[in-house]
Short mmCIF file of C-alpha atoms in Angstrom, two decimals:
data_model
loop_
_atom_site.label_atom_id
_atom_site.label_comp_id
_atom_site.label_asym_id
_atom_site.label_seq_id
_atom_site.Cartn_x
_atom_site.Cartn_y
_atom_site.Cartn_z
CA UNK A 1 -11.38 12.26 13.64
CA UNK A 2 -8.83 15.06 14.01
CA UNK A 3 -6.26 16.20 11.55
CA UNK A 4 -2.92 14.51 11.91
CA UNK A 5 -0.37 16.50 13.76
CA UNK A 6 2.30 18.67 12.21
CA UNK A 7 5.51 16.96 13.40
CA UNK A 8 8.89 18.51 14.12
CA UNK A 9 11.53 18.10 11.40
CA UNK A 10 13.76 15.14 11.78
CA UNK A 11 11.48 13.36 14.26
CA UNK A 12 10.30 10.32 12.15
CA UNK A 13 13.15 7.74 12.13
CA UNK A 14 13.90 5.25 9.35
CA UNK A 15 15.37 1.95 10.56
CA UNK A 16 18.66 0.30 9.60
CA UNK A 17 17.15 -1.76 6.77
CA UNK A 18 14.09 0.40 6.27
CA UNK A 19 12.77 1.95 3.07
CA UNK A 20 10.96 5.17 2.28
CA UNK A 21 7.78 4.01 0.48
CA UNK A 22 5.96 6.58 -1.60
CA UNK A 23 2.45 6.57 -2.98
CA UNK A 24 2.35 7.96 -6.49
CA UNK A 25 -0.72 10.04 -7.32
CA UNK A 26 -1.03 13.11 -5.15
CA UNK A 27 2.48 12.63 -3.72
CA UNK A 28 4.88 12.37 -6.68
CA UNK A 29 2.55 13.54 -9.41
CA UNK A 30 -0.61 15.63 -9.50
CA UNK A 31 -3.92 13.86 -9.13
CA UNK A 32 -6.30 14.11 -12.10
CA UNK A 33 -10.06 13.83 -12.29
CA UNK A 34 -9.42 10.73 -14.42
CA UNK A 35 -6.61 8.23 -14.62
CA UNK A 36 -3.05 8.81 -15.79
CA UNK A 37 -2.95 6.76 -18.92
CA UNK A 38 -0.04 8.30 -20.82
CA UNK A 39 2.99 10.43 -20.09
CA UNK A 40 1.30 13.63 -21.13
CA UNK A 41 -1.16 13.05 -18.23
CA UNK A 42 1.75 12.91 -15.78
CA UNK A 43 2.82 16.10 -14.02
CA UNK A 44 5.22 16.15 -11.12
CA UNK A 45 3.96 17.84 -7.94
CA UNK A 46 5.78 21.02 -6.93
CA UNK A 47 8.88 20.18 -4.97
CA UNK A 48 8.63 16.41 -5.70
CA UNK A 49 11.83 16.20 -7.76
CA UNK A 50 13.72 18.17 -5.17
CA UNK A 51 12.39 15.80 -2.45
CA UNK A 52 13.57 12.77 -4.45
CA UNK A 53 16.94 14.41 -4.85
CA UNK A 54 17.20 14.98 -1.06
CA UNK A 55 16.24 11.37 -0.40
CA UNK A 56 18.88 10.16 -2.84
CA UNK A 57 21.53 12.32 -1.24
CA UNK A 58 20.63 10.85 2.15
CA UNK A 59 20.98 7.35 0.81
CA UNK A 60 17.27 6.47 1.17
CA UNK A 61 15.90 3.27 -0.35
CA UNK A 62 12.91 4.77 -2.20
CA UNK A 63 10.19 2.40 -3.39
CA UNK A 64 6.92 3.51 -4.95
CA UNK A 65 3.72 1.53 -4.05
CA UNK A 66 0.69 2.56 -6.00
CA UNK A 67 -2.83 1.49 -6.87
CA UNK A 68 -3.38 1.77 -10.63
CA UNK A 69 -6.74 0.32 -11.47
CA UNK A 70 -6.67 1.91 -14.92
CA UNK A 71 -5.10 -1.42 -16.01
CA UNK A 72 -7.92 -3.46 -14.60
CA UNK A 73 -10.44 -1.15 -16.13
CA UNK A 74 -8.95 -1.62 -19.58
CA UNK A 75 -7.81 2.02 -19.90
CA UNK A 76 -4.13 1.23 -19.90
CA UNK A 77 -1.97 -1.79 -20.54
CA UNK A 78 0.56 -3.17 -18.04
CA UNK A 79 3.21 -2.33 -20.58
CA UNK A 80 1.92 1.25 -20.81
CA UNK A 81 2.00 1.65 -17.08
CA UNK A 82 5.50 0.22 -16.90
CA UNK A 83 6.63 2.80 -19.55
CA UNK A 84 5.09 5.67 -17.50
CA UNK A 85 6.94 4.49 -14.40
CA UNK A 86 10.21 3.99 -16.23
CA UNK A 87 10.05 7.53 -17.58
CA UNK A 88 9.12 8.88 -14.14
CA UNK A 89 12.28 7.20 -12.77
CA UNK A 90 14.44 8.53 -15.60
CA UNK A 91 13.23 12.14 -14.99
CA UNK A 92 13.83 11.68 -11.26
CA UNK A 93 17.35 10.37 -11.95
CA UNK A 94 18.15 13.39 -14.21
CA UNK A 95 17.09 15.61 -11.23
CA UNK A 96 19.43 13.71 -8.91
CA UNK A 97 16.84 11.34 -7.40
CA UNK A 98 16.72 7.61 -7.28
CA UNK A 99 13.60 5.47 -7.41
CA UNK A 100 14.79 1.94 -6.66
CA UNK A 101 11.57 0.15 -7.58
CA UNK A 102 7.90 0.59 -8.42
CA UNK A 103 5.25 -1.85 -7.24
CA UNK A 104 1.78 -1.27 -8.77
CA UNK A 105 -1.55 -3.00 -8.13
CA UNK A 106 -3.40 -3.16 -11.54
CA UNK A 107 -6.67 -4.44 -10.09
CA UNK A 108 -10.00 -2.68 -9.56
CA UNK A 109 -11.39 -2.43 -6.05
CA UNK A 110 -14.03 -5.03 -6.93
CA UNK A 111 -11.37 -7.63 -7.75
CA UNK A 112 -10.78 -8.28 -4.07
CA UNK A 113 -7.02 -8.73 -4.49
CA UNK A 114 -4.48 -8.73 -1.64
CA UNK A 115 -2.18 -6.16 -3.17
CA UNK A 116 -4.38 -3.13 -3.51
CA UNK A 117 -3.89 -0.66 -0.68
CA UNK A 118 -5.14 -0.63 2.13
CA UNK A 119 -3.98 -4.25 1.71
CA UNK A 120 -0.35 -4.89 2.43
CA UNK A 121 0.48 -7.07 -0.62
CA UNK A 122 2.68 -4.50 -2.41
CA UNK A 123 4.58 -3.69 0.82
CA UNK A 124 5.09 -7.37 1.69
CA UNK A 125 6.30 -8.23 -1.80
CA UNK A 126 8.68 -5.30 -1.83
CA UNK A 127 10.03 -6.31 1.54
CA UNK A 128 10.60 -9.92 0.44
CA UNK A 129 12.18 -8.95 -2.90
CA UNK A 130 14.46 -6.24 -1.54
CA UNK A 131 15.26 -7.25 2.07
CA UNK A 132 13.36 -4.32 3.60
CA UNK A 133 12.49 -4.19 7.23
CA UNK A 134 8.86 -2.93 7.18
CA UNK A 135 8.94 -1.97 10.85
CA UNK A 136 11.85 0.30 10.14
CA UNK A 137 10.18 1.82 7.08
CA UNK A 138 8.00 4.89 6.37
CA UNK A 139 5.14 5.19 3.91
CA UNK A 140 4.27 8.66 2.63
CA UNK A 141 0.81 8.87 1.13
CA UNK A 142 -2.15 11.19 0.60
CA UNK A 143 -5.12 8.92 1.35
CA UNK A 144 -6.57 6.94 4.29
CA UNK A 145 -5.76 3.70 2.37
CA UNK A 146 -2.06 4.64 2.50
CA UNK A 147 -2.16 5.20 6.22
CA UNK A 148 -4.14 1.99 6.80
CA UNK A 149 -1.70 -0.03 4.68
CA UNK A 150 1.32 1.47 6.52
CA UNK A 151 -0.13 0.67 9.91
CA UNK A 152 -1.19 -2.81 8.95
CA UNK A 153 2.30 -3.58 7.62
CA UNK A 154 4.05 -2.09 10.63
CA UNK A 155 5.44 0.94 8.82
CA UNK A 156 5.33 4.50 10.07
CA UNK A 157 2.79 6.56 8.00
CA UNK A 158 3.21 10.19 7.05
CA UNK A 159 0.17 11.84 5.44
CA UNK A 160 0.50 14.34 2.66
CA UNK A 161 -2.66 16.35 2.30
CA UNK A 162 -4.17 19.72 3.08
CA UNK A 163 -7.21 18.47 4.96
CA UNK A 164 -7.19 14.71 5.27
CA UNK A 165 -9.05 13.37 8.30
CA UNK A 166 -6.57 11.43 10.38
CA UNK A 167 -6.06 10.16 13.86
CA UNK A 168 -4.15 12.79 15.77
CA UNK A 169 -1.08 10.67 16.17
CA UNK A 170 -0.31 10.47 12.42
CA UNK A 171 2.39 12.93 11.27
CA UNK A 172 1.35 15.07 8.36
CA UNK A 173 2.86 17.48 5.88
CA UNK A 174 1.50 19.61 3.07
CA UNK A 175 3.59 17.90 0.37
CA UNK A 176 6.40 15.40 -0.22
CA UNK A 177 9.14 17.94 0.21
CA UNK A 178 7.89 18.85 3.66
CA UNK A 179 7.34 15.18 4.47
CA UNK A 180 10.98 14.41 3.65
CA UNK A 181 11.97 17.09 6.18
CA UNK A 182 10.28 15.08 8.93
CA UNK A 183 12.54 12.08 8.43
CA UNK A 184 15.48 11.39 10.73
CA UNK A 185 18.29 9.59 8.88
CA UNK A 186 16.24 8.69 5.81
CA UNK A 187 19.11 6.47 4.58
CA UNK A 188 18.48 4.17 7.54
CA UNK A 189 22.21 3.65 8.14
CA UNK A 190 25.26 5.84 7.75
CA UNK A 191 28.83 5.42 6.47
CA UNK A 192 30.18 2.35 4.72
CA UNK A 193 27.07 0.22 5.18
CA UNK A 194 24.84 2.81 3.60
CA UNK A 195 27.26 3.11 0.68
CA UNK A 196 27.28 -0.62 0.27
CA UNK A 197 23.49 -0.72 0.08
CA UNK A 198 23.49 2.18 -2.49
CA UNK A 199 26.07 0.28 -4.62
CA UNK A 200 23.98 -2.89 -4.47
CA UNK A 201 20.92 -0.95 -5.69
CA UNK A 202 22.74 0.98 -8.39
CA UNK A 203 23.42 -1.90 -10.72
CA UNK A 204 19.91 -2.65 -12.03
CA UNK A 205 18.30 0.80 -12.35
CA UNK A 206 14.61 1.09 -11.61
CA UNK A 207 12.92 -2.26 -11.06
CA UNK A 208 9.23 -2.14 -11.95
CA UNK A 209 6.75 -4.64 -10.81
CA UNK A 210 3.23 -4.11 -12.17
CA UNK A 211 1.47 -7.23 -11.04
CA UNK A 212 0.64 -8.03 -7.45
CA UNK A 213 -0.82 -11.28 -6.08
CA UNK A 214 -4.15 -12.16 -7.61
#
């Protein structure tokens, strides 16, 4: 396998009803040797808040899709995970960003669920709930499971990593901020239609779904 290619800025399009899906650990926040089980374990990656602000300014529909097996391992409750995600969204909002929703798989790999990436359960549920066109969407992640999930669901993957083995056709960037620069029209649509979609999303704040299909 070769490293994914470094792609020219503005060359990865987002479709009319597409979303910008983000993995969490290693993309929005720093990875730890263990699990993030409380807010004090959570540390934003350099440039992540700025990236979220740029996405919001462009009108992007940002949805986080994340594997969080700490719940299934008994290290964290579903309510505790929801609290971490709600605080993450609040901090992002104070920085000018907007996370429209968070979908998290709480299961361990051994559970054999359909929601844990590289399965497409989280993406499919988000698409059904929020009227997202997966084929017009992008998923930015830092692991092979993110790339596999994106491709299986019909999304365009962008890999965020320093040395992640990837097929050569996968666009890559060193971090979320640089990945955002690869997007062409991240809001999907321009003008009044984009503003209508933003207004529709603004009413409910962040919508957190912590349970995927069993």
